Amino acid sequence: MNGLDCWVGIDLGSTTTKAVILDSEGAILGRGITNSRSNYDVACAVARAEAFVDARFALARRTLEADAELAPRTELLLPVIAASFAEAKHGAALDALRAELLVAARNDFYKSWQPALDRVLGEIVDEMEVRAPALFVPGAERKSDFFRDLASSSFMQLSEEAADPGTMPQDVLIGMFDKAIIKVENQELEVSFEEHVGQALDRLLEAAGLEAGERARAAELMEYAVGMPLQERAHVGTGYGRARLPFPKASIRSEILCHGLGAHATFPSTRTVLDIGGQDTKAIQVDERGIVTGFQMNDRCAAGCGRYLGYIADEMNLGVHELGPMAMKSTRKVKINSTCTVFAGAELRDRLNLGQQREDILAGLHRAIMLRAMSLLARSGGVHDDFTFTGGVARNPAAVRALRELVTENYGERKINISAASIYTGALGAAIFARRAEDADESTEEAAA
Amino acid sequence: MTETVPAQRDASMALQKKILGEHYHALAQAPETGAKTAYTFVPGNLTELIRSFDMLPVLPEINALQSGMRKQSGDFVREAEKLGHSEDVCTYVKCDIGMLKGGNIGPTGEHIPDPDLLLLSYTGCFTFMKWFELLKQEYDCEIAMLHVPYQGGGEITQEMVDYIVRQLEESVIPKLEKVTGKSFDEDAVSERLALSAQAEEDFVYVLESAKHRPSPIDGYFGGVFYIGPIFSAFRGTQAGIDYYQALRSEVDARIAAGKGPVTPAGEVTDERYRLVVEGPPNWTHFREFWKMFYEENAVCVASTYTKVGGLYDRGFRHDPSKPLESLARYCLGCYTNLNLPQRVDLISDYVREYSADGFLINSVKSCNSFSAGQLVILREVEERTGVPGGFIESDLVDPRYFSAANIKNRLESYLQMIEQRRQPVGATG
Amino acid sequence: MTTTCGIDVGASTVKCVIARSDAGQNAERLGQRFERIRRRDIAAVVDEVVDTALGEIDLTRDDLDYVATTGEGEFVTFRTGHFYGMTTHARGAVELEPEARGVLDVGGLHARAILMDERSKVLGYRMTSQCASGSGQFLENIARYLGCSLSEVGELSRQSQEPEAPSGICAVLAETDVINMVSRGIKTEDILKGIHLSMAERYARLLRAAGVKGVILMTGGLAMDTGLVAALGEEIERQGVPAELRTHGDSIFAGALGAALWGAFRHEKLRERGVA
Amino acid sequence: MASTVEELVARAEALALDVDLTGVAAWKEADPARRVVGYLPVFVPIEIITAAGMHPVGIIGGTDQVEIIRGDAYFQSYICHIPRSVVELGLSGRLDVCDGFLFPSTCDVIRNMSGIWKLEFPDKYVKYVDVPQNFDPEIGGNWWRHEITSLRADLEKLGEIEITDESMWTAIALHDENRRLLRNLYDLRSERPWLAPTSEVYLMQRAGLVLPVQEHNELLREYTEAATNSDRPLMDNSRIVLAGAFCEQPPLGLLRTLERAGCWIVDDDLLLGPRMITEPIIDPEGPVGDPVDALVKAFLDKAAAASFIYIDEKVKGAELADMVDKRQAEGVIFAAPSFCDPALLDRPMLARALDERGISHISMKYSENTGQFQTIREQAGTFADALKLWSDA
Ligand SMILES: Nc1ncnc2c1ncn2[C@@H]1O[C@H](COP(=O)(O)OP(=O)(O)O)[C@@H](O)[C@H]1O
Ligand SMILES: Nc1ncnc2c1ncn2[C@@H]1O[C@H](COP(=O)(O)OP(=O)(O)O)[C@@H](O)[C@H]1O
Ligand code: SF4
Ligand code: SF4
Ligand code: SF4
């Protein structure tokens, strides 16, 4: 079987690590994301692995759609396979969590809480396992894509229920979790793709969603997609942590250039790009070639970035996903003053105590963030058509709404692009750089030959 | 400028160090020799007039920047803040106050005598006024104020000149006479002004040598050394003339040899970016800062900071035939006394005249006189010249405000951007 | 003798002290209690803390002559009067440590250095303001990330041999820095000590700027963090602050205690004037 | 029926927060020949604008109402807040009603802003007004005469009118009256601060920035009378003088916070510009001689101390300490805008003068859009506590 050439871009962000795989046509084959964690190599490897899995799905989709018989069943097959795969990964991580929790509980420091500690921890994980499948029903809403967030949220809840101030303080349980989760997320968990395709197909068969003949055909096609060798020709890294990537210097690009290029590739007529990530905000102006002509970024202070929302979400015991939709329900304007991320939590509490609605407060917070972004945009040269909003915060509908309002109020009507995959913009730019560099090398080689 | 000569240096640099060292020595000896001292400022200084009364000028700004270069300023600034000075204000002032409280030991390690006169000839910055009001609380000495109007309307008018000349005649000169017991000698001033004009000629030649490709000098980092004598105590002196002659021949030799500027980290051999720079440098990390440019083969061909003590390259010369009026016009014409449109014009002209690839603003936290409006300058100059502007932020002598990683990141991204824009259309599409 | 209650409502914790004294002098602490707020309704936490503390010593709110609030306690409806944080911390500190002439109060979000005289009159102070870098909250976040509980932090930090400081001052960016450090294999204790040192550096400057001299008592919740206290001791020496740092097992109650005592003092004043 | 204090305060608050200058726009629309001239803090001779039949408008920032979007693109984070809100007002068209702008010599920021205005609003009249720092009538006086005369000529051109000496005297009389009324109000506040708290007095003053002087005089009269006759209960707070707030103004919330924390402000340098001349310009016997001379003399002889004016041979801080004595204040709160060089550089000198006279003081910073007052409340409250617990103890 002839393999497929591909190029990889990796954006090692402060909060999330993203990977994008391009094929020889420059089309996106796969995307992967994970939370950046203490071990950058692992984060990088996980994002890359996820992107390759995603690429497999893309190949599978291509194959299925090209098959006369199965094409109509694509939308039935793929989500189930994906969900099954995700659930399996989650299960593997839970296993690891269980093991690490028990290791943590062995520490002498916690001797006085034993043996109850082991038991309570075990019960919590049992319950987490029980709840897991519900998370992975195709189409289910999850608080986050990341194991850390999902596990943390249910652990918090379960540990609160299990805790007792005298005999088993919640602080102790949380302490166990904090210790264990670091270990878990720094392991690369092996989950076999092939195996889960098979399981998913069986499940569909059981649920009578699929006929036996279709199953066989599907298995055949999937085997092809899964077996296709993917040859990584080159990679480029970018992002906040790029200096720490295990790449040679030539394979590292400034994140500003990558974001500019990535946005240009997605929306060729874009001239202004705003990227709001976990702890930095960039306003970039690009020309018709995607070349950066001006930029501004915040520094020294993380006020008004994605982390700010993260703090607020923690404070309210919500996932970052839920903040935007909640803020969209606001009916009254509230002006938020805190510029500091850490103080925002305190202000939130103050205002809740004053009886303000949390929807309104949240809307005010989103506007506050966007006001800061507007300043950077103004500094970088304004907002020009088309305007593209990228980065994780572009996934947040309330942030997008606040931005739209402010842009229109201050610059008039602008075409605003928001790509569903906006969080991958930097990684995409990096992948394009990887492809280009390779082209350039080849052309020189050819010239020399 | 004395202690901090770069590792690799020209002969002129040694000469500069020598004459400045002699000046500090003369100051230290003042209690014995009976010489009187006038504290005064660089922009709009009246050196010839001061010297005509045989007084020695002391320039607190220079002391402050020297402390910065010798990494003492951080302590001085903190000391002043402990005394109730705000974190927010100009660090030159705080550095000076801290140094004063620490015994007023100058950059050569010798004591700087107390002032006999605080000569507040303040051009282009309100902080100067506060500075000497503060010093006046420390020293029981005479203070003379020379109010130099701002070129708000973009020009020097006769009324401004007359106002200054009247102040010189009625308040500054009488104070000088009172402090020294000598009487004003207009001819003596004229003689000195003639000497000044001579040095000014060579100084301008040196600055403009950067129009050559490759530029033989660095007009910002290197320029800081070239302005030393003429901006401080050496106008109207033979030592000043000698220094600039020597410098000029050195530059001529470099041009003839097709050589780039000498930097502490080595000689620039492959000039890749020609930049015009606006704003004062950071002193606490001066070498580190310069090295970032060196590593990218970026040469600063012109700068506005080297004009704070006069816009000689725009034609101004001290004029012995009209001494007081000439001093008045000098004070009025210093860079920080220009209004914003004039500054935009000047920088745009530099970009064209020096064939620059870009211009960079180093915005310092301390100095509102420079900084307020720089973002407008950035956009206007970009628009007028079509070359990209860069923007970095630091401070003069407060080491807490120098983030090397940050500045390097911005500088690199900026230069990468210039590089990317150089490529013909299509090459990257 | 007057029986008074001091309530200190902080950003993260509510503290309460019940004391009997003679117009604030010769005080005897009858009871004390603190409770983390943790996203709960503050008024409810206040009620719970006060009533539990009273219950433990068989008293009720009716037995109190004066309820004095401090911190963010102005909204407490059953208060008699309010005193501001520095007034109460200074008083509480002198009560806990009679030799103290300075206070360093580090709580959930703020830090402040207070200079006072032997009567606990505030003579000068410095406080951190709009930036939360180096606050209790910050330390908590880092500790969580490192997977250790607050009670372990001090112990660990004091074992450090090669402290590694975070590069920036921002509480949020420092978290990333910490992630970085973990990835470079820096030991937990060295990271903690580095952070303690960088916090201590700021606090020592605060103390210097406030002009403190002599014995200073550390108050607020972070006084319980022995690692921070040790680091602060080192920094005070390094920066040449002419001060000797002490802590007290009940440091976290300093504000509430001070409020209770000032309350007694005011009660007496008002009684003299025939108001109460 | 006379208005109540509450009504007057509400009216003043509406005017003070009218960042869109709707009142001024209405005034201008009434007659196409009308002109509006904006002036920045701190001091310009507004009499000339009034004499020209124009409406002087004090442009003092955007309060905490105006969201800064483009303003930050003009000023770095380490520059005070007022210029960015003024730029925001300008770029958003809220200052379009102004035909001209005066930028007085206050500090380097306002100075450089005059150039920004020239670049950004090339069609507007812009003048930098350079007050003298030399107080000899023949030297600094001449310079100031020259500045006033050229401003007069410029305004004549702008309004296509002639400014007669007679109209000058009339305008001076109106502004003399305005300053008298303000001084009256300050006296009332100092005597019985609970009747006219600073949070209200300030609004009355601020309303004057956007009202023609005649109307402002009327408002001041009404308020002073209503406040004097109101039956508000006495409150026993500490008496303090507020210093450092002459240019960028603190948000109303800050003034209210100080009052709530137990401090009566019994004198201040808020909105100093219109009160800068401390005595009547016109002699008791009536106008004599040249009105320009009278203006020059007023600045040289009757101007309040301010940090942007050279102290000459005077002692820095003496005026402040005298003010504390005169108002029987118990202490001073320095409240200066963050990054305000003139105010912050003065602070140590003022502190020294106060220390020498045994007056206690504290210091804080703000910006016009400061929204969190915990720290401020804490500081002011502790200060008030100390005055309260230790004075009658
Ligand atoms: N689904 C989502 N909904 C809302 N916000 C999100 C979502 N996903 C990520 N974010 C926000 O995006 C931020 C991370 O953005 P990202 O661009 O990945 O940052 P970085 O590149 O710095 O890691 C998070 O802090 C979070 O606030
Ligand atoms: N055992 C402990 N060790 C270290 N820090 C602690 C401990 N207990 C509480 N803290 C810290 O003390 C802080 C609360 O201190 P406190 O002075 O009450 O603050 P506030 O008044 O702001 O609520 C918490 O943020 C927590 O970080
Ligand atoms: S503000 Fe600027 S010009 Fe003025 S003294 Fe400071 S550095 Fe010099
Ligand atoms: S204000 Fe907050 S977000 Fe900004 S530097 Fe400080 S701690 Fe960080
Ligand atoms: S607040 Fe201070 S620094 Fe800012 S413009 Fe006004 S006087 Fe200048």
Short mmCIF file of C-alpha atoms in Angstrom, two decimals, chain C:
data_model
loop_
_atom_site.label_atom_id
_atom_site.label_comp_id
_atom_site.label_asym_id
_atom_site.label_seq_id
_atom_site.Cartn_x
_atom_site.Cartn_y
_atom_site.Cartn_z
CA MET C 1 -15.83 43.84 82.36
CA THR C 2 -17.20 43.81 78.86
CA THR C 3 -17.75 40.83 76.63
CA THR C 4 -17.21 41.59 73.00
CA CYS C 5 -16.96 39.76 69.74
CA GLY C 6 -14.63 40.65 66.88
CA ILE C 7 -15.45 39.38 63.43
CA ASP C 8 -12.88 39.58 60.66
CA VAL C 9 -14.36 38.88 57.26
CA GLY C 10 -11.56 38.22 54.80
CA ALA C 11 -11.42 37.46 51.13
CA SER C 12 -11.17 33.76 51.87
CA THR C 13 -11.81 33.19 55.53
CA VAL C 14 -14.09 34.44 58.31
CA LYS C 15 -12.50 34.70 61.74
CA CYS C 16 -14.14 35.40 65.04
CA VAL C 17 -12.84 36.04 68.56
CA ILE C 18 -14.87 36.44 71.75
CA ALA C 19 -13.08 38.25 74.53
CA ARG C 20 -13.70 39.62 77.96
CA SER C 21 -11.78 42.69 78.89
CA ASP C 22 -11.65 45.87 80.82
CA ALA C 23 -12.22 48.48 78.10
CA GLY C 24 -9.85 46.51 75.93
CA GLN C 25 -7.23 45.97 78.63
CA ASN C 26 -6.44 42.81 80.58
CA ALA C 27 -8.22 40.79 78.01
CA GLU C 28 -9.11 37.16 78.27
CA ARG C 29 -9.97 35.29 75.10
CA LEU C 30 -13.04 33.18 75.71
CA GLY C 31 -13.37 31.60 72.31
CA GLN C 32 -12.26 31.77 68.72
CA ARG C 33 -12.99 30.11 65.43
CA PHE C 34 -12.31 30.42 61.73
CA GLU C 35 -13.91 29.00 58.65
CA ARG C 36 -13.02 29.11 54.95
CA ILE C 37 -15.70 30.74 52.85
CA ARG C 38 -15.30 28.49 49.81
CA ARG C 39 -17.98 29.84 47.51
CA ARG C 40 -20.57 29.92 50.22
CA ASP C 41 -22.79 32.80 51.16
CA ILE C 42 -20.64 34.96 53.40
CA ALA C 43 -23.46 36.03 55.69
CA ALA C 44 -24.25 32.39 56.38
CA VAL C 45 -20.60 31.64 57.11
CA VAL C 46 -20.47 34.57 59.51
CA ASP C 47 -23.56 33.35 61.32
CA GLU C 48 -22.17 29.87 61.55
CA VAL C 49 -18.76 30.96 62.81
CA VAL C 50 -20.11 33.33 65.44
CA ASP C 51 -22.84 31.05 66.70
CA THR C 52 -20.59 28.02 66.88
CA ALA C 53 -17.93 29.98 68.73
CA LEU C 54 -20.52 31.31 71.16
CA GLY C 55 -22.10 27.88 71.55
CA GLU C 56 -18.79 26.35 72.54
CA ILE C 57 -18.59 28.66 75.53
CA ASP C 58 -22.30 28.60 76.32
CA LEU C 59 -23.01 32.17 75.34
CA THR C 60 -25.49 33.73 72.96
CA ARG C 61 -25.41 36.93 70.95
CA ASP C 62 -27.38 38.62 73.72
CA ASP C 63 -24.41 38.25 76.03
CA LEU C 64 -22.26 40.44 73.81
CA ASP C 65 -21.80 44.08 74.75
CA TYR C 66 -20.31 45.07 71.44
CA VAL C 67 -19.90 43.28 68.12
CA ALA C 68 -17.01 44.78 66.20
CA THR C 69 -16.39 43.91 62.58
CA THR C 70 -13.28 44.42 60.54
CA GLY C 71 -12.07 43.54 57.04
CA GLU C 72 -15.02 43.25 54.69
CA GLY C 73 -17.37 43.03 57.62
CA GLU C 74 -19.33 46.21 57.12
CA PHE C 75 -22.31 44.33 55.81
CA VAL C 76 -22.71 42.27 58.98
CA THR C 77 -26.11 43.45 60.17
CA PHE C 78 -25.73 42.67 63.83
CA ARG C 79 -22.51 44.62 64.28
CA THR C 80 -22.24 47.48 66.74
CA GLY C 81 -19.32 49.14 65.04
CA HIS C 82 -16.66 48.66 62.39
CA PHE C 83 -12.93 49.17 62.54
CA TYR C 84 -10.58 49.09 59.61
CA GLY C 85 -8.19 46.26 59.04
CA MET C 86 -4.97 47.95 59.91
CA THR C 87 -6.39 49.40 63.12
CA THR C 88 -7.44 45.94 64.26
CA HIS C 89 -4.38 44.04 63.09
CA ALA C 90 -2.14 46.47 64.91
CA ARG C 91 -4.15 46.06 68.09
CA GLY C 92 -4.36 42.30 67.78
CA ALA C 93 -0.66 42.03 67.13
CA VAL C 94 0.26 44.00 70.23
CA GLU C 95 -2.07 41.81 72.25
CA LEU C 96 -0.53 38.60 70.92
CA GLU C 97 3.00 39.88 71.05
CA PRO C 98 3.36 42.88 73.36
CA GLU C 99 6.78 43.74 71.99
CA ALA C 100 5.56 44.01 68.43
CA ARG C 101 5.91 47.40 66.78
CA GLY C 102 5.17 46.25 63.30
CA VAL C 103 2.82 43.87 61.56
CA LEU C 104 2.99 41.98 58.34
CA ASP C 105 -0.48 40.79 57.47
CA VAL C 106 -0.72 38.40 54.56
CA GLY C 107 -4.14 37.10 53.67
CA GLY C 108 -5.97 35.66 50.72
CA LEU C 109 -5.53 38.54 48.30
CA HIS C 110 -3.60 41.33 49.98
CA ALA C 111 -0.51 41.91 51.98
CA ARG C 112 0.20 44.88 54.15
CA ALA C 113 2.97 46.09 56.36
CA ILE C 114 2.00 48.22 59.33
CA LEU C 115 4.14 50.32 61.62
CA MET C 116 2.66 51.14 65.01
CA ASP C 117 3.56 52.33 68.48
CA GLU C 118 3.24 50.50 71.78
CA ARG C 119 -0.37 51.64 72.10
CA SER C 120 -0.90 50.06 68.69
CA LYS C 121 -1.54 53.38 67.00
CA VAL C 122 -0.90 52.97 63.28
CA LEU C 123 1.97 55.25 62.29
CA GLY C 124 2.59 54.11 58.76
CA TYR C 125 1.80 51.32 56.36
CA ARG C 126 2.27 49.97 52.88
CA MET C 127 -0.01 47.58 51.08
CA THR C 128 -0.16 45.72 47.82
CA SER C 129 -2.94 46.88 45.61
CA GLN C 130 -4.28 46.01 42.21
CA CYS C 131 -2.10 43.03 41.56
CA ALA C 132 -2.58 39.69 43.24
CA SER C 133 0.91 38.45 42.64
CA GLY C 134 2.27 36.90 45.75
CA SER C 135 -0.99 36.53 47.66
CA GLY C 136 -2.39 33.60 49.57
CA GLN C 137 -4.64 32.74 46.71
CA PHE C 138 -1.65 32.53 44.45
CA LEU C 139 0.18 30.20 46.78
CA GLU C 140 -2.89 28.01 47.07
CA ASN C 141 -3.16 27.66 43.32
CA ILE C 142 0.46 26.72 43.01
CA ALA C 143 0.19 24.24 45.83
CA ARG C 144 -2.78 22.64 44.15
CA TYR C 145 -0.90 22.39 40.94
CA LEU C 146 2.01 20.78 42.67
CA GLY C 147 -0.37 18.42 44.38
CA CYS C 148 0.35 19.31 47.95
CA SER C 149 -1.93 20.62 50.65
CA LEU C 150 -1.40 23.96 52.37
CA SER C 151 -0.43 22.24 55.55
CA GLU C 152 2.44 20.46 53.79
CA VAL C 153 3.75 23.52 51.97
CA GLY C 154 5.75 24.98 54.82
CA GLU C 155 7.42 21.74 55.76
CA LEU C 156 8.40 20.98 52.17
CA SER C 157 9.73 24.43 51.48
CA ARG C 158 12.00 24.27 54.46
CA GLN C 159 13.64 21.13 53.10
CA SER C 160 14.70 22.89 49.93
CA GLN C 161 18.38 22.98 49.08
CA GLU C 162 18.34 24.83 45.76
CA PRO C 163 15.35 27.16 45.56
CA GLU C 164 14.28 28.06 42.04
CA ALA C 165 12.50 31.40 41.63
CA PRO C 166 9.72 32.03 39.16
CA SER C 167 10.75 34.59 36.56
CA GLY C 168 7.77 36.88 36.52
CA ILE C 169 5.72 38.62 39.12
CA CYS C 170 2.30 37.77 37.79
CA ALA C 171 0.38 35.22 39.80
CA VAL C 172 -1.12 33.76 36.67
CA LEU C 173 2.00 33.72 34.56
CA ALA C 174 3.90 32.28 37.47
CA GLU C 175 1.65 29.25 37.32
CA THR C 176 2.91 28.59 33.84
CA ASP C 177 6.39 29.16 35.08
CA VAL C 178 5.80 26.52 37.68
CA ILE C 179 4.56 24.12 35.03
CA ASN C 180 7.78 24.84 33.24
CA MET C 181 9.82 24.12 36.28
CA VAL C 182 8.10 20.83 36.88
CA SER C 183 8.85 19.94 33.29
CA ARG C 184 12.48 20.74 33.84
CA GLY C 185 12.48 18.34 36.73
CA ILE C 186 12.84 20.90 39.50
CA LYS C 187 11.89 19.41 42.83
CA THR C 188 8.62 20.44 44.44
CA GLU C 189 10.33 21.75 47.53
CA ASP C 190 12.67 23.91 45.49
CA ILE C 191 9.80 25.40 43.56
CA LEU C 192 7.92 26.13 46.73
CA LYS C 193 10.92 27.69 48.36
CA GLY C 194 11.54 29.78 45.24
CA ILE C 195 8.02 31.05 45.39
CA HIS C 196 8.26 31.70 49.09
CA LEU C 197 11.43 33.65 48.52
CA SER C 198 9.95 35.73 45.78
CA MET C 199 6.92 36.48 47.93
CA ALA C 200 9.20 37.21 50.85
CA GLU C 201 11.21 39.56 48.72
CA ARG C 202 8.12 41.63 48.04
CA TYR C 203 7.01 41.58 51.63
CA ALA C 204 10.42 42.59 52.92
CA ARG C 205 10.31 45.54 50.55
CA LEU C 206 6.87 46.37 51.84
CA LEU C 207 8.19 46.29 55.37
CA ARG C 208 11.12 48.45 54.46
CA ALA C 209 8.93 50.93 52.68
CA ALA C 210 6.62 51.14 55.67
CA GLY C 211 9.66 51.91 57.77
CA VAL C 212 9.18 49.16 60.35
CA LYS C 213 11.77 48.54 63.03
CA GLY C 214 12.12 46.12 65.90
CA VAL C 215 9.82 43.20 66.55
CA ILE C 216 7.23 42.53 63.90
CA LEU C 217 4.48 40.01 64.12
CA MET C 218 3.26 38.21 61.09
CA THR C 219 -0.51 37.95 61.06
CA GLY C 220 -3.10 36.59 58.67
CA GLY C 221 -3.53 33.10 57.34
CA LEU C 222 -0.14 32.85 55.75
CA ALA C 223 1.52 33.21 59.12
CA MET C 224 0.72 29.50 59.41
CA ASP C 225 2.97 28.77 56.49
CA THR C 226 6.26 28.02 58.20
CA GLY C 227 8.09 27.98 54.89
CA LEU C 228 7.04 31.50 54.09
CA VAL C 229 7.97 32.65 57.56
CA ALA C 230 11.41 31.13 57.22
CA ALA C 231 11.91 32.66 53.78
CA LEU C 232 10.78 36.01 55.06
CA GLY C 233 13.28 35.80 57.87
CA GLU C 234 16.04 35.23 55.31
CA GLU C 235 14.88 38.09 53.13
CA ILE C 236 14.59 40.51 56.03
CA GLU C 237 18.17 39.79 56.85
CA ARG C 238 19.31 39.98 53.24
CA GLN C 239 17.64 43.30 52.62
CA GLY C 240 18.87 44.68 55.89
CA VAL C 241 15.45 45.46 57.30
CA PRO C 242 16.07 46.33 60.94
CA ALA C 243 13.40 43.99 62.17
CA GLU C 244 12.90 40.74 63.94
CA LEU C 245 10.09 38.59 62.65
CA ARG C 246 7.87 36.62 64.99
CA THR C 247 4.71 34.64 64.59
CA HIS C 248 2.10 33.38 66.97
CA GLY C 249 -0.06 30.30 66.87
CA ASP C 250 -3.14 32.50 66.77
CA SER C 251 -1.83 34.95 64.21
CA ILE C 252 -4.74 34.33 61.92
CA PHE C 253 -7.01 35.79 64.60
CA ALA C 254 -5.12 39.06 64.99
CA GLY C 255 -7.71 41.14 63.15
CA ALA C 256 -10.68 39.63 64.92
CA LEU C 257 -8.96 39.93 68.27
CA GLY C 258 -8.07 43.56 67.62
CA ALA C 259 -11.65 44.27 66.67
CA ALA C 260 -12.94 42.67 69.84
CA LEU C 261 -10.59 44.80 71.94
CA TRP C 262 -11.31 48.05 70.15
CA GLY C 263 -14.98 47.22 70.49
CA ALA C 264 -14.56 46.98 74.23
CA PHE C 265 -12.71 50.26 74.24
CA ARG C 266 -15.44 52.02 72.28
CA HIS C 267 -18.11 50.41 74.41
CA GLU C 268 -16.53 51.92 77.46
CA LYS C 269 -16.28 55.34 75.80
CA LEU C 270 -19.89 55.23 74.75
CA ARG C 271 -20.94 54.13 78.22
CA GLU C 272 -19.05 57.03 79.78
CA ARG C 273 -20.94 59.32 77.46
CA GLY C 274 -24.13 57.60 78.49
CA VAL C 275 -24.91 56.29 75.05
CA ALA C 276 -24.78 52.63 75.85
#
